[in-house]
XYZ file of C-alpha atoms in Angstrom:
241
model
C 0.000 0.000 0.000
C 1.170 3.523 -0.750
C -1.236 5.290 1.630
C -2.599 3.782 4.837
C -5.051 5.791 6.923
C -6.315 4.199 10.120
C -8.871 5.528 12.607
C -8.470 9.103 11.381
C -10.593 11.553 13.357
C -10.957 15.321 13.623
C -13.677 17.315 15.370
C -14.660 20.968 15.080
C -16.441 21.559 18.353
C -19.361 19.128 18.372
C -19.095 18.469 14.625
C -17.050 15.485 13.480
C -15.321 16.300 10.216
C -13.623 12.900 10.182
C -14.919 10.069 12.342
C -12.596 7.061 12.510
C -11.874 6.845 8.783
C -9.878 3.868 7.475
C -8.539 4.069 3.925
C -5.835 2.321 1.916
C -4.537 3.291 -1.526
C -2.312 0.986 -3.578
C 0.595 2.127 -5.731
C -0.710 3.191 -9.159
C -4.366 3.172 -8.121
C -6.921 5.897 -8.894
C -9.584 6.315 -6.211
C -12.537 8.697 -6.199
C -14.111 10.158 -3.070
C -17.690 11.433 -3.167
C -20.291 12.613 -0.711
C -22.683 15.513 -0.148
C -21.545 18.926 1.027
C -20.287 18.691 4.593
C -19.518 14.978 4.304
C -15.879 15.465 5.354
C -14.149 15.094 1.993
C -12.005 18.219 2.183
C -11.349 17.599 5.882
C -9.937 14.197 4.921
C -7.664 15.793 2.308
C -6.565 18.465 4.786
C -5.630 15.745 7.261
C -3.732 13.679 4.674
C -1.901 16.715 3.264
C -1.054 18.131 6.695
C -3.204 21.266 6.561
C -5.029 19.992 9.654
C -3.807 17.991 12.649
C -5.680 14.786 13.473
C -7.295 14.317 16.876
C -6.718 10.581 16.549
C -5.536 7.990 14.057
C -2.463 7.461 11.894
C -1.371 8.252 8.338
C 1.405 6.284 6.650
C 2.880 7.001 3.228
C 4.860 4.157 1.670
C 5.296 2.660 5.139
C 6.453 5.904 6.769
C 4.404 7.470 9.584
C 3.647 11.057 8.530
C 0.822 11.727 11.014
C 2.654 14.567 12.757
C 4.547 15.962 9.781
C 3.855 19.557 8.711
C 2.320 20.152 5.281
C 5.599 21.252 3.662
C 7.319 18.145 5.037
C 4.617 15.919 3.550
C 5.167 17.621 0.203
C 8.844 16.630 0.341
C 7.842 13.141 1.516
C 5.672 12.748 -1.585
C 2.174 14.232 -1.323
C 1.090 16.721 -3.996
C -2.253 18.507 -3.913
C -4.271 20.407 -6.516
C -6.876 22.675 -4.923
C -10.434 23.361 -6.043
C -9.705 27.079 -6.478
C -6.322 27.624 -8.140
C -4.072 30.262 -6.583
C -1.010 30.482 -8.845
C 1.657 33.158 -8.639
C -0.196 35.324 -11.134
C 2.688 37.599 -12.111
C 5.033 34.692 -12.743
C 4.907 32.764 -15.995
C 3.381 29.296 -16.180
C 6.877 27.808 -16.382
C 8.123 29.836 -13.411
C 5.179 28.606 -11.348
C 6.314 25.032 -11.993
C 9.929 25.806 -11.242
C 8.975 27.172 -7.798
C 7.121 23.934 -7.064
C 9.939 21.783 -8.393
C 12.681 23.246 -6.233
C 10.614 22.668 -3.097
C 9.343 19.188 -3.953
C 10.413 15.606 -3.439
C 12.325 14.369 -6.455
C 12.857 17.156 -8.973
C 16.491 17.552 -10.106
C 17.828 20.607 -8.281
C 21.553 20.554 -8.979
C 21.448 20.910 -12.744
C 19.543 23.837 -14.278
C 19.083 22.068 -17.601
C 17.596 18.999 -15.907
C 15.185 21.189 -13.923
C 14.048 22.952 -17.100
C 13.533 19.649 -18.889
C 11.661 18.217 -15.890
C 9.201 21.124 -15.802
C 8.843 21.196 -19.599
C 7.845 17.522 -19.610
C 5.096 18.236 -17.077
C 3.830 21.132 -19.189
C 3.623 18.737 -22.140
C 1.726 16.183 -20.050
C -0.789 18.772 -18.839
C -1.322 20.527 -22.178
C 0.335 23.802 -21.157
C 3.591 23.788 -23.118
C 2.311 26.460 -25.531
C 1.527 28.711 -22.556
C 4.866 28.270 -20.780
C 5.829 31.951 -21.046
C 2.336 33.315 -20.343
C 1.729 35.057 -16.999
C -0.428 32.744 -14.881
C -2.879 35.579 -14.273
C -3.775 35.592 -17.990
C -4.895 31.955 -18.146
C -8.457 30.739 -18.689
C -10.177 28.747 -15.920
C -9.405 25.421 -17.621
C -5.762 26.438 -18.052
C -5.590 27.467 -14.388
C -6.932 24.050 -13.424
C -4.257 22.447 -15.587
C -1.599 24.645 -13.989
C -2.818 23.661 -10.531
C -2.281 19.996 -11.433
C 1.038 20.760 -13.109
C 2.361 22.563 -10.029
C 1.399 19.598 -7.846
C 3.136 17.222 -10.269
C 6.245 19.402 -10.291
C 6.797 18.562 -6.614
C 7.422 14.951 -7.697
C 4.585 13.361 -5.702
C 4.078 9.691 -5.009
C 0.437 10.543 -4.274
C -1.547 13.220 -6.116
C -4.627 14.641 -4.354
C -7.141 16.298 -6.699
C -9.719 18.456 -4.905
C -12.827 19.127 -7.060
C -10.763 20.233 -10.042
C -13.700 19.845 -12.468
C -15.813 22.417 -10.622
C -16.906 25.382 -12.745
C -15.923 23.855 -16.080
C -18.165 23.391 -19.101
C -18.916 19.867 -20.277
C -16.375 20.181 -23.082
C -13.710 21.517 -20.731
C -14.474 18.712 -18.291
C -13.865 16.116 -21.018
C -10.507 17.705 -21.777
C -9.592 17.632 -18.096
C -10.583 13.955 -17.845
C -8.222 13.157 -20.719
C -5.412 14.991 -18.920
C -6.011 13.109 -15.656
C -6.128 9.810 -17.553
C -2.755 10.620 -19.083
C -1.257 11.457 -15.687
C -2.608 8.213 -14.249
C -1.312 6.215 -17.253
C 2.211 7.409 -16.455
C 1.992 5.719 -13.062
C 0.906 8.483 -10.704
C -1.301 7.359 -7.822
C -4.394 9.567 -7.638
C -7.080 10.279 -5.052
C -9.769 12.555 -6.490
C -12.598 14.335 -4.659
C -15.291 15.439 -7.073
C -18.958 16.453 -7.280
C -18.888 15.911 -11.064
C -19.325 12.188 -10.579
C -19.206 11.210 -14.255
C -15.682 12.635 -14.408
C -14.613 10.284 -11.613
C -16.291 7.283 -13.204
C -14.242 7.848 -16.359
C -10.963 7.524 -14.457
C -11.086 5.759 -11.089
C -10.821 2.094 -10.119
C -12.705 2.487 -6.846
C -15.148 4.849 -5.173
C -15.270 5.807 -1.501
C -18.377 7.524 -0.114
C -18.295 9.776 2.955
C -21.206 11.156 4.945
C -21.040 13.125 8.208
C -17.325 12.347 8.455
C -17.718 8.585 8.165
C -16.975 6.160 5.345
C -20.288 4.536 4.437
C -19.458 2.730 1.190
C -16.431 1.634 -0.828
C -15.802 -0.535 -3.855
C -16.485 -0.913 -7.568
C -17.757 2.444 -8.891
C -20.859 1.032 -10.588
C -21.813 -1.039 -7.550
C -21.278 1.872 -5.169
C -23.398 4.245 -7.254
C -26.185 1.627 -7.343
C -26.132 1.203 -3.567
C -29.474 2.096 -1.928
C -27.659 3.935 0.868
C -25.674 6.062 -1.571
C -28.727 6.792 -3.685
C -30.625 7.872 -0.597
C -27.869 10.318 0.361
C -27.998 11.993 -3.023
C -31.759 11.905 -3.639
C -33.143 11.997 -0.095
C -35.430 9.109 -1.009
C -35.069 5.768 0.739
C -34.815 2.803 -1.632
């Protein structure tokens, strides 16, 4: 297993954002996480990425206990995250945004300038941004900003890539383009965990679905079987099967 989460819990006053969550992710796997608003999806990502401290439970990455590591330490250990709302360095070029990520990440070549340039250029190719390399990030379209958000996460050299609702706000055509990009990233061996409300985007990519509700994992397994589950259908429709 690449990621092992056991008994992960975090409360906000009387509200449980994560309530004893267990989750394992294998090397090379793509897993989708769904659930209604307030289900605890982003809380789970914040706990895994180190943006929040857990009240209880453990997080292991490739066998290493990272439960008490700070977020920047987890980045170096191998966790990359693309956020729902991109916040690039708008006055820097697309390429410069990647270079900043690369020099602070896990495995990017830092001693040789040429290698660093080639490393970042390859990621721009993979994410469809090579033609925009010299463009200021503030001039990008929403789809391009989403691509840059993924590219910056990839530039840190992650073992595990966390995608947080990256399809939000896109048109159907833009969403299809983004799906193709994520498929390509996954095909090159990157392990992916993807939170998304645009469920059809997940179903086009992931091997497994995990469903959260009120901070608890309520379903997990084959995407088609999970979506057909009476409990999951009730959560989304409000109608008991």
